[in-house]
Amino acid sequence: MSKPTTRRKSIFLFGVGFLLLFITSLVHISQGQAGYSVMTLLTEVWTNGRVQDVVLGLRLPRVVIGILAGGALAVAGVLLQTITKNPLASASTLGMNAGAHLFVISALIFMPGTLGQFPFLVAFLGAACASLLVMMLVGKAMEPVRVALTGMVVALLFSSITGSLQLIFENETNGLFLWGSGTLVQLDWSGVQFAVGFILAGVGIALLNAKSLDVLTLGEDIATSLGQPVQRVKAFAWISAILLAATTVSVVGPIGFVGLIAPHLVRMMGIKGHQPLIIHSFLWGAILLITADVLARWIQPGQEIPVGAMTALIGGPWLMYLAYKTGKKHSRRQTKLGGHTVSMPYPLLLMAGAMVAVIVTALSVSYGAGSFFSWNDWLNQAYLSPFVWEFRVPRILTAFVVGMLLAMCGVLLQGVLRNPLADPTVLGITSGGGAGAMIFLVLFPAASIQFLPFAAMIGAAVSIGIILLVTWRSNWEPILLALMGVAVSAVGSAIIQIMVVKAKMGVAPALAWLAGSTYAKSWSHLQIVLVVALITIPLGWFLSRKLDLLSFGDDVSTGLGMNVGQTRILAIMLGVAMGAASVSIVGTIGFIGLLAPHAVRRLVGVEHRRLIPLSLLLGGILLVAADFVGRYILAPKEIPAGLVVAVLGTPYILYLLRKT
């Protein structure tokens, strides 16, 4: 295609995009509690009165900040995808948004004066720290799959710490739940005035660097041979991307997926070269964010649905598509689960595990109201205390059984898929089950709570079903499964956020449930998880020999007379049932299904009949210990057990990614 033809095509596409942005902006301005038509707004906005006050004071600033934020995120996505050579790169997938969010919340709690004077600087430092952490963990090679997974795990770590701070300092962060989920709500022009200079500066740096980025796409060796200062070009691109991400987070909160979708849409239109790519991406990023906000307000008129949740809902399928392409291209076919045995006899290991379980459980039951029971209290009072028996004992026992279920779920999924990263969180079972449970609570508020586990089971089954169906042709490649699980989890989390707002749950209860909490569990909750455990764990044990055979590969297993497909389906169904039941009782607790089996394999190897009992014990110990730490560390305040597990488990996942 000739250069004039390319330019005409670019101008035409820009005109179409600008017209679409204008139309969506008009629709956006017409939305609100005061129901004005577009014609009324266009005719009466020019005269003093209520319409002018509403449009110029509330609605127009919201549209303008949406255009600026969407464009900024899209340009940041272009830069990050170029310098990391990663089609999955964006400010959200590389942890920048989460880092900026964490620093803003921390400054608001511990240094409120600093945040008030320098909000951008705080967000910039957070985004920069997240970027540096990802770069240090992935190394100089910047392998796309490793960059994507590491960035997402770092984002999860920062989000877990942020959630803990919001729960611990509820009064200081009151009113920030909507902002923390991403919102364009503006009460005046102050947000626009603050952001416009930084965003224009970031986009300007990107445009000035455009020709150098074009040369960089040819490869660093070629760029260096052509006299290009590669490190300086990449440094300016990083600074520009961090500047844009930090600005948007400080004004509208962490909004994801816009920076992922917009650059790919523009490339699909045939736009080439970084200068037009940056300009068109800015335009389409603005269109995406304004359209998402229009849809969010249309779903729930008169009530704010976080636009960050809506962009995740829209962007999740897109991330699945990109993850599928990237996972196939960079597949390494590493499907063996490692492990080794220690010299201690297995019965002694089992006895040691049981003793630790008893000690941790007794310690947890003994602690409450900021103090421990003494031995004298145990002998004379503890067993007679109604409070202990009605509240603390069922809570601790429920936590132990749920930990066992999550660990067993991890054993089954890792064994049947031969995937060291498989667990209910990574494969979307946790978020899918949570979404199913929340949809049930919102759509059927009068229904019996006994049906909640079944709703969670349906949501979890849909999530894992989508992942397995999409990755079926790759024979469930481990890295591809992990990437698809992250995408499906993002959609599930978005649905949960939307349902939380629609159900009008209080911020603290919503955060606690999203984080995973064992608070206020009763004997009825214990009965439910016990029934699930008594049915599913023996069935999982029955499959242990078949899981051992699967470790040799499908061909060998089939040759020995095993029905591989039937075994795989049964194991996955059991895993879904365990994960969904756990979510319906304690919320979205993750990583126990990853940590427990991996730790036990380092003691007893990969034989499942030796692996399962110790994994069950360790899963229970981990969750009870996390519950105890959450109650003890900042007593009388509580940190949800799910956040404690996430903070402790994320470094181990990063270690696994580094190792594999």
XYZ file of C-alpha atoms in Angstrom:
660
model
C 0.000 0.000 0.000
C 1.453 3.405 -1.008
C 2.218 6.101 1.539
C -0.580 8.522 0.421
C -3.105 5.656 0.545
C -1.937 4.709 4.030
C -2.252 8.316 5.153
C -5.782 8.634 3.718
C -6.778 5.412 5.434
C -5.354 6.699 8.727
C -7.243 10.008 8.403
C -10.474 8.184 7.532
C -10.167 5.828 10.512
C -9.379 8.745 12.800
C -12.488 10.564 11.543
C -14.654 7.494 12.166
C -13.210 7.100 15.644
C -13.680 10.781 16.467
C -17.329 10.621 15.341
C -17.890 7.517 17.470
C -16.292 9.234 20.482
C -18.523 12.283 19.955
C -21.677 10.127 19.833
C -20.767 8.067 22.914
C -19.873 11.271 24.789
C -23.311 12.746 23.982
C -24.975 9.566 25.217
C -22.814 9.688 28.340
C -23.753 13.314 29.086
C -27.457 12.466 28.769
C -27.176 9.788 31.490
C -27.825 10.554 35.128
C -30.464 10.851 37.815
C -31.778 14.033 36.183
C -33.218 12.589 32.985
C -32.468 15.110 30.242
C -32.641 14.245 26.557
C -29.703 15.015 24.274
C -31.761 17.740 22.545
C -32.613 19.381 25.878
C -28.971 19.396 26.872
C -27.823 20.851 23.564
C -30.395 23.664 23.629
C -30.399 24.626 27.319
C -26.725 24.212 28.213
C -26.005 27.683 26.785
C -28.216 29.507 29.292
C -27.822 29.846 33.061
C -29.867 27.319 35.005
C -30.033 23.800 36.358
C -29.173 22.105 33.052
C -26.016 24.169 32.638
C -24.964 23.497 36.232
C -25.473 19.745 35.854
C -23.695 19.502 32.502
C -20.761 21.835 33.146
C -20.304 21.003 36.816
C -20.778 17.215 36.883
C -21.269 15.445 33.563
C -18.791 17.191 31.271
C -15.845 16.833 33.707
C -16.656 13.118 33.912
C -16.565 12.755 30.127
C -13.345 14.745 29.782
C -11.520 12.777 32.504
C -12.750 9.572 30.816
C -11.256 10.683 27.507
C -7.965 11.670 29.137
C -7.698 8.527 31.293
C -8.676 6.130 28.501
C -6.217 7.739 26.112
C -3.427 7.750 28.694
C -3.880 4.054 29.509
C -3.924 3.162 25.810
C -0.701 5.058 25.084
C 0.944 3.434 28.115
C -0.111 0.065 26.674
C 1.517 0.858 23.319
C 4.804 1.771 24.989
C 4.872 -1.221 27.325
C 4.022 -3.703 24.573
C 6.875 -2.337 22.466
C 9.649 -2.217 25.064
C 8.758 -5.591 26.605
C 7.946 -7.233 23.239
C 4.908 -8.607 25.015
C 1.390 -8.475 23.504
C -0.077 -8.952 27.008
C 1.674 -5.920 28.496
C -0.302 -3.007 29.931
C -0.277 -0.897 33.079
C -2.643 -3.351 34.756
C -1.024 -6.646 33.730
C 2.456 -5.416 34.730
C 1.288 -4.368 38.184
C 1.677 -0.597 37.704
C -1.927 0.191 38.581
C -1.806 -2.033 41.665
C 1.493 -0.490 42.804
C 0.168 3.049 42.419
C -3.055 2.067 44.221
C -1.104 0.557 47.143
C 1.081 3.634 47.571
C -1.890 6.014 47.412
C -3.787 4.033 50.077
C -0.646 3.766 52.249
C 0.033 7.501 52.002
C -3.592 8.296 52.815
C -3.344 6.174 55.988
C 0.150 6.934 57.232
C 0.960 10.334 55.649
C -2.325 12.073 54.796
C -0.602 15.450 54.448
C 1.830 14.095 51.866
C -0.953 12.585 49.787
C -2.879 15.834 49.816
C 0.114 17.824 48.594
C 1.744 15.327 46.225
C -0.831 12.715 45.080
C 0.829 12.233 41.709
C 4.289 11.714 43.202
C 2.954 9.002 45.519
C 1.215 7.168 42.659
C 4.296 7.563 40.431
C 6.541 5.957 43.050
C 4.113 3.045 43.434
C 3.939 2.377 39.707
C 7.731 2.668 39.416
C 8.308 0.209 42.281
C 5.977 -2.337 40.669
C 7.787 -1.971 37.342
C 11.216 -2.402 38.920
C 10.067 -5.473 40.845
C 8.734 -7.129 37.682
C 11.923 -6.324 35.751
C 14.142 -7.743 38.506
C 12.099 -10.945 38.696
C 11.931 -11.661 34.957
C 15.564 -10.795 34.123
C 17.038 -9.154 31.047
C 15.497 -11.578 28.549
C 11.983 -10.171 29.225
C 10.342 -13.371 27.970
C 6.682 -12.470 27.174
C 4.984 -15.290 29.102
C 7.208 -14.787 32.145
C 6.656 -11.020 32.048
C 2.874 -11.430 31.823
C 2.536 -13.998 34.611
C 5.016 -12.230 36.899
C 3.284 -8.880 36.387
C -0.092 -10.398 37.197
C 1.237 -12.094 40.343
C 2.923 -8.870 41.513
C -0.387 -7.068 40.932
C -2.109 -9.717 43.058
C 0.437 -9.270 45.868
C 0.018 -5.490 45.916
C -3.778 -5.798 45.742
C -3.742 -8.178 48.725
C -1.708 -5.730 50.811
C -4.018 -2.897 49.755
C -7.078 -4.900 50.766
C -5.541 -5.625 54.161
C -4.847 -1.933 54.762
C -8.384 -0.961 53.773
C -9.855 -3.427 56.238
C -7.475 -2.574 59.079
C -7.879 1.187 58.622
C -11.535 1.186 57.665
C -12.230 4.708 58.953
C -9.247 6.268 57.168
C -10.142 4.658 53.825
C -13.910 4.951 54.103
C -15.442 5.963 50.778
C -12.548 4.659 48.658
C -14.094 1.315 47.624
C -15.584 2.787 44.442
C -12.400 4.699 43.592
C -10.330 1.584 44.288
C -12.427 -0.324 41.733
C -12.024 2.436 39.127
C -14.570 5.221 38.658
C -14.914 8.355 36.517
C -17.097 10.200 39.048
C -16.079 13.883 39.185
C -17.669 16.593 41.326
C -15.879 19.495 39.610
C -13.044 20.257 37.185
C -10.208 19.813 39.715
C -9.420 16.259 38.599
C -9.229 17.294 34.951
C -7.061 20.306 35.779
C -4.686 18.098 37.749
C -4.423 15.323 35.169
C -4.366 17.154 31.843
C -0.821 18.507 32.173
C 0.742 15.198 33.216
C -1.143 13.216 30.547
C -0.211 15.652 27.756
C 3.413 15.519 28.941
C 3.407 11.704 28.914
C 1.836 11.520 25.456
C 4.219 14.213 24.207
C 7.263 12.237 25.386
C 5.857 9.144 23.678
C 5.345 11.007 20.374
C 8.844 12.493 20.471
C 10.171 8.984 21.051
C 8.031 7.427 18.283
C 10.671 7.180 15.538
C 13.172 5.649 17.953
C 10.553 3.069 18.979
C 10.045 2.194 15.309
C 13.751 1.396 15.038
C 13.644 -0.543 18.328
C 11.021 -2.929 16.915
C 13.647 -4.164 14.433
C 15.593 -5.637 17.357
C 18.027 -4.195 19.862
C 21.107 -5.354 17.947
C 19.954 -3.710 14.707
C 18.866 -0.561 16.561
C 22.303 -0.316 18.221
C 24.075 -0.821 14.896
C 22.001 2.043 13.448
C 23.260 4.335 16.210
C 20.143 4.168 18.352
C 20.697 4.729 22.117
C 18.558 1.718 23.030
C 18.729 2.031 26.811
C 17.846 5.718 26.728
C 14.896 5.075 24.397
C 13.573 2.318 26.669
C 14.090 4.490 29.757
C 12.053 7.333 28.268
C 9.328 4.872 27.266
C 9.192 3.401 30.796
C 9.052 6.872 32.352
C 6.278 7.942 29.996
C 4.226 4.792 30.668
C 4.654 5.110 34.438
C 3.748 8.813 34.257
C 0.514 8.054 32.383
C -0.455 5.108 34.611
C 0.244 6.984 37.850
C -1.775 10.003 36.734
C -4.849 7.954 35.889
C -4.710 5.979 39.147
C -4.363 9.127 41.258
C -7.528 10.617 39.693
C -9.853 7.760 38.653
C -8.384 4.730 40.426
C -6.935 1.526 38.917
C -8.691 0.776 35.606
C -7.458 -2.221 33.642
C -7.642 -3.695 30.139
C -8.007 -0.399 28.222
C -4.255 -0.312 27.673
C -4.391 -3.925 26.523
C -7.304 -3.701 24.076
C -6.871 -0.311 22.390
C -3.376 -0.853 20.858
C -4.422 -4.250 19.478
C -7.604 -2.807 17.962
C -5.571 -0.104 16.244
C -3.039 -2.611 14.901
C -5.904 -4.754 13.578
C -7.100 -1.699 11.622
C -3.764 -1.705 9.804
C -2.179 1.301 11.518
C 1.607 1.029 11.479
C 4.376 3.191 12.880
C 4.425 4.406 16.465
C 3.390 7.996 15.811
C 0.021 7.137 14.219
C -0.274 4.136 16.553
C -0.004 6.390 19.628
C -2.503 8.931 18.248
C -5.089 6.327 17.208
C -4.615 4.353 20.434
C -5.310 7.481 22.483
C -8.554 7.981 20.563
C -9.720 4.370 20.842
C -8.693 4.139 24.485
C -10.970 7.117 25.143
C -13.794 5.455 23.174
C -13.430 2.207 25.119
C -13.469 3.853 28.540
C -16.387 6.192 27.767
C -18.365 3.291 26.264
C -17.646 1.110 29.319
C -18.896 3.883 31.611
C -22.034 4.290 29.488
C -22.719 0.548 29.794
C -22.048 0.603 33.557
C -24.556 3.406 34.097
C -27.078 1.742 31.782
C -26.906 -1.547 33.732
C -27.739 0.175 37.014
C -29.345 3.621 36.452
C -28.943 5.934 39.410
C -26.240 3.754 41.007
C -22.510 3.728 40.355
C -21.089 0.512 38.924
C -17.240 0.717 38.928
C -16.082 1.329 35.385
C -12.955 -0.690 36.240
C -15.165 -3.748 36.718
C -16.886 -3.074 33.396
C -13.590 -2.781 31.486
C -12.490 -6.086 33.064
C -15.764 -7.675 31.966
C -15.221 -6.439 28.410
C -11.469 -7.029 28.365
C -11.459 -10.522 29.887
C -12.427 -12.300 26.646
C -9.864 -10.179 24.795
C -7.174 -11.190 27.262
C -8.218 -14.821 26.773
C -7.697 -14.470 23.024
C -4.289 -12.831 23.425
C -3.278 -15.313 26.135
C -4.207 -18.196 23.845
C -2.061 -16.823 21.014
C 0.867 -16.013 23.309
C 0.698 -19.302 25.208
C 0.740 -21.349 21.997
C 3.673 -19.416 20.592
C 5.802 -19.688 23.710
C 4.775 -23.162 24.865
C 7.551 -25.202 26.439
C 5.642 -28.415 27.137
C 7.007 -28.688 30.678
C 4.450 -31.083 32.099
C 6.259 -32.974 34.859
C 5.710 -32.296 38.523
C 8.959 -32.328 40.445
C 9.497 -33.743 43.911
C 11.919 -35.673 46.099
C 11.796 -37.641 49.327
C 13.438 -37.044 52.695
C 15.046 -39.714 54.850
C 12.381 -39.584 57.592
C 9.991 -42.579 57.481
C 6.542 -41.738 56.127
C 4.629 -42.765 59.306
C 6.773 -40.372 61.330
C 6.068 -37.565 58.848
C 2.362 -38.310 59.128
C 2.525 -38.302 62.922
C 4.513 -35.053 62.922
C 1.926 -33.451 60.618
C -0.929 -34.595 62.851
C 0.833 -33.241 65.954
C 1.422 -29.857 64.304
C -2.233 -29.780 63.236
C -3.377 -30.447 66.810
C -1.005 -27.825 68.260
C -1.979 -25.128 65.736
C -5.692 -25.862 66.181
C -5.437 -25.805 69.993
C -3.416 -22.579 69.880
C -5.976 -20.956 67.601
C -8.913 -22.049 69.754
C -7.091 -20.811 72.866
C -6.677 -17.284 71.505
C -9.390 -14.658 71.631
C -10.099 -11.088 72.749
C -6.376 -10.291 72.695
C -5.259 -13.041 75.099
C -4.736 -16.805 75.429
C -6.399 -19.334 77.697
C -4.002 -20.691 80.301
C -3.858 -24.407 81.061
C -5.922 -23.718 84.170
C -8.526 -21.964 82.019
C -8.616 -24.954 79.710
C -9.152 -27.381 82.580
C -11.711 -25.309 84.457
C -13.457 -22.975 82.010
C -12.672 -23.372 78.315
C -14.695 -26.507 77.722
C -17.645 -24.951 79.582
C -17.557 -21.575 77.815
C -20.606 -21.151 75.526
C -18.787 -18.471 73.548
C -15.871 -20.766 72.733
C -18.096 -23.658 71.676
C -20.622 -21.587 69.745
C -18.256 -19.261 67.904
C -14.552 -20.082 68.089
C -14.534 -23.889 67.796
C -16.782 -24.084 64.696
C -14.796 -21.250 63.106
C -11.453 -23.026 63.573
C -12.775 -26.441 62.522
C -14.455 -24.948 59.446
C -11.163 -23.295 58.511
C -9.311 -26.603 58.899
C -11.781 -28.558 56.718
C -11.838 -25.811 54.057
C -8.028 -25.854 54.009
C -8.161 -29.627 53.466
C -10.619 -29.206 50.580
C -8.504 -26.532 48.892
C -5.346 -28.642 49.261
C -7.091 -31.716 47.829
C -8.404 -29.613 44.966
C -4.822 -28.526 44.192
C -3.557 -32.131 44.326
C -6.213 -33.307 41.862
C -5.810 -30.421 39.421
C -2.019 -30.532 39.413
C -2.026 -34.303 38.992
C -4.645 -34.593 36.282
C -3.373 -31.608 34.256
C 0.320 -32.206 35.034
C 0.534 -28.459 35.711
C 2.674 -27.135 38.594
C 0.685 -23.862 38.576
C -2.756 -25.484 38.838
C -4.861 -24.539 41.834
C -8.397 -23.178 42.351
C -7.200 -19.559 42.189
C -4.977 -19.791 39.112
C -7.561 -21.792 37.138
C -10.460 -19.456 37.870
C -12.414 -21.832 40.124
C -12.255 -19.422 43.078
C -13.405 -16.312 41.201
C -15.945 -18.304 39.172
C -17.413 -19.810 42.317
C -17.519 -16.391 43.947
C -19.290 -14.925 40.903
C -21.842 -17.738 40.933
C -22.500 -17.224 44.642
C -22.908 -13.450 44.277
C -25.243 -13.780 41.270
C -27.388 -16.199 43.286
C -27.542 -13.808 46.265
C -28.530 -10.856 44.073
C -31.014 -12.567 41.753
C -32.644 -14.818 44.371
C -32.496 -12.905 47.672
C -35.424 -14.844 49.139
C -33.993 -18.286 48.300
C -32.628 -20.550 51.010
C -28.935 -20.065 51.778
C -28.537 -23.851 51.557
C -28.536 -23.520 47.762
C -25.522 -21.176 47.815
C -22.903 -23.979 47.434
C -24.713 -25.234 44.325
C -24.696 -21.735 42.801
C -20.972 -21.448 43.544
C -20.432 -24.885 42.016
C -22.164 -23.824 38.790
C -20.036 -20.670 38.571
C -16.823 -22.608 39.193
C -17.810 -25.280 36.656
C -18.493 -22.645 33.994
C -15.097 -21.026 34.614
C -13.043 -24.215 34.469
C -15.171 -25.474 31.583
C -14.327 -22.406 29.477
C -10.616 -22.746 30.248
C -10.473 -26.464 29.464
C -12.511 -26.081 26.293
C -10.305 -23.303 24.943
C -7.055 -25.123 25.800
C -8.243 -28.593 24.749
C -6.379 -28.635 21.421
C -3.094 -27.886 23.200
C -3.640 -30.926 25.469
C -3.996 -28.506 28.387
C -0.552 -26.950 28.112
C 0.464 -25.709 31.621
C 1.477 -22.147 30.701
C -1.564 -21.723 28.462
C -3.835 -22.948 31.262
C -2.300 -20.438 33.678
C -2.729 -17.510 31.271
C -6.319 -18.474 30.484
C -7.023 -18.890 34.193
C -5.830 -15.337 34.851
C -8.147 -14.021 32.119
C -11.192 -15.917 33.400
C -10.394 -14.868 36.975
C -10.429 -11.225 35.866
C -13.931 -11.647 34.439
C -15.116 -13.441 37.572
C -13.702 -10.724 39.817
C -15.421 -8.062 37.700
C -18.770 -9.850 38.055
C -18.260 -10.078 41.823
C -17.559 -6.333 42.066
C -20.668 -5.488 40.033
C -22.833 -7.801 42.131
C -21.422 -6.332 45.370
C -22.491 -2.849 44.250
C -25.911 -4.047 43.072
C -26.503 -5.896 46.337
C -25.520 -2.734 48.252
C -23.222 -4.682 50.550
C -21.326 -2.615 53.090
C -17.743 -1.864 52.112
C -16.098 -3.723 55.021
C -18.212 -6.924 54.668
C -17.706 -6.856 50.900
C -13.934 -6.477 51.214
C -13.778 -9.202 53.853
C -15.751 -11.639 51.708
C -13.725 -10.814 48.587
C -10.524 -11.332 50.565
C -11.713 -14.622 52.067
C -12.695 -14.642 55.713
C -13.464 -17.320 58.289
C -15.221 -14.772 60.505
C -18.527 -15.804 62.161
C -18.592 -19.374 60.875
C -21.081 -21.558 62.743
C -21.766 -25.250 63.235
C -24.093 -25.178 60.197
C -21.187 -24.015 57.998
C -19.040 -26.800 59.425
C -21.739 -29.364 58.610
C -21.816 -28.266 54.954
C -18.051 -28.490 54.405
C -17.885 -31.777 56.323
C -20.498 -33.335 54.041
C -18.571 -32.146 50.965
C -15.275 -33.404 52.419
C -16.666 -36.830 53.357
C -17.943 -37.314 49.805
C -15.145 -35.819 47.691
C -11.945 -36.687 49.579
C -12.515 -40.493 49.496
C -13.309 -40.220 45.776
C -10.066 -38.308 45.285
C -8.194 -41.009 47.177
C -9.784 -43.597 44.895
C -8.270 -41.758 41.897
C -4.755 -41.634 43.377
C -3.372 -44.640 41.473
C -4.759 -43.311 38.206
C -3.144 -39.925 38.852
C 0.182 -41.724 39.320
C -0.283 -43.343 35.898
C -1.140 -40.002 34.276
C 2.275 -38.666 35.290
C 3.774 -40.963 32.628
C 1.680 -39.363 29.876
C -1.631 -40.075 28.167
C -0.227 -42.666 25.765
C 1.286 -44.825 28.504
C -1.867 -44.525 30.643
C -4.101 -45.545 27.740
C -1.810 -48.447 26.907
C -2.201 -49.716 30.455
C -5.990 -49.779 30.046
C -6.965 -46.532 31.765
C -9.742 -44.326 30.406
C -7.811 -41.046 30.442
C -10.722 -38.806 29.484
C -13.035 -40.243 32.115
C -10.383 -39.945 34.830
C -9.609 -36.362 33.865
C -13.267 -35.309 33.869
C -13.969 -36.974 37.230
C -10.913 -35.394 38.871
C -11.792 -31.949 37.535
C -15.423 -32.314 38.697
C -14.228 -33.225 42.173
C -11.860 -30.255 42.198
C -14.642 -27.907 41.114
C -16.956 -29.242 43.844
C -14.292 -28.757 46.528
C -13.286 -25.281 45.365
C -16.877 -24.090 44.957
C -17.958 -25.367 48.365
C -14.994 -23.583 49.950
C -15.790 -20.293 48.188
C -19.451 -20.420 49.203
C -18.467 -20.758 52.874
C -15.355 -18.597 53.374
C -15.116 -16.463 50.220
C -12.239 -16.254 47.773
C -9.253 -17.786 49.585
C -6.469 -18.756 47.239
C -3.044 -20.383 46.950
C -3.489 -23.102 49.595
C -4.172 -25.526 46.740
C -0.848 -24.458 45.241
C 1.288 -24.281 48.362
C 0.293 -27.470 50.184
C 0.910 -30.053 47.402
C 4.191 -28.423 46.345
C 5.538 -28.370 49.884
C 4.560 -32.006 50.493
C 6.134 -33.204 47.218
C 9.451 -31.919 48.524
C 9.054 -34.347 51.437
C 7.440 -37.495 50.014
C 7.770 -37.270 46.230
C 4.983 -37.542 43.665
C 3.194 -40.764 44.688
C -0.362 -39.628 45.382
C -1.227 -42.075 48.166
C 1.641 -40.604 50.165
C 0.985 -37.073 48.916
C -2.729 -36.774 49.718
C -2.802 -37.330 53.526
C 0.026 -34.900 54.228
C -1.411 -32.344 51.786
C -4.752 -32.503 53.594
C -3.050 -31.908 56.939
C -0.889 -29.083 55.611
C -3.854 -27.389 53.891
C -5.790 -27.382 57.154
C -2.747 -26.170 59.104
C -2.114 -23.322 56.638
C -5.637 -21.923 56.777
C -5.996 -22.260 60.555
C -2.575 -20.620 61.004
C -3.544 -17.822 58.597
C -6.765 -17.282 60.555
C -4.799 -17.163 63.814
C -2.214 -14.704 62.416
C -5.005 -12.513 61.060
C -6.634 -12.372 64.497
C -3.416 -12.018 66.499
C -1.188 -9.593 64.633
C -3.360 -6.487 65.031
C -5.809 -7.590 67.738
C -8.595 -6.689 68.293
C -8.795 -5.922 64.566
C -8.814 -8.873 62.175
C -7.098 -9.413 58.834
C -9.019 -11.903 56.644
C -7.276 -15.253 56.366
C -7.372 -15.033 52.567
C -5.220 -11.897 52.589
C -2.711 -13.495 54.958
C -2.437 -16.537 52.676
C -2.079 -14.315 49.596
C 0.714 -12.234 51.125
C 2.579 -15.389 52.201
C 1.799 -17.416 49.072
C 2.600 -14.876 46.370
C 6.395 -14.995 46.916
C 6.255 -18.779 46.474
C 4.398 -18.397 43.168
C 7.044 -15.927 42.013
C 9.666 -18.500 43.000
C 7.864 -21.141 40.925
C 7.711 -18.828 37.917
C 11.407 -18.060 38.302
C 12.224 -21.767 38.582
C 10.086 -22.928 35.636
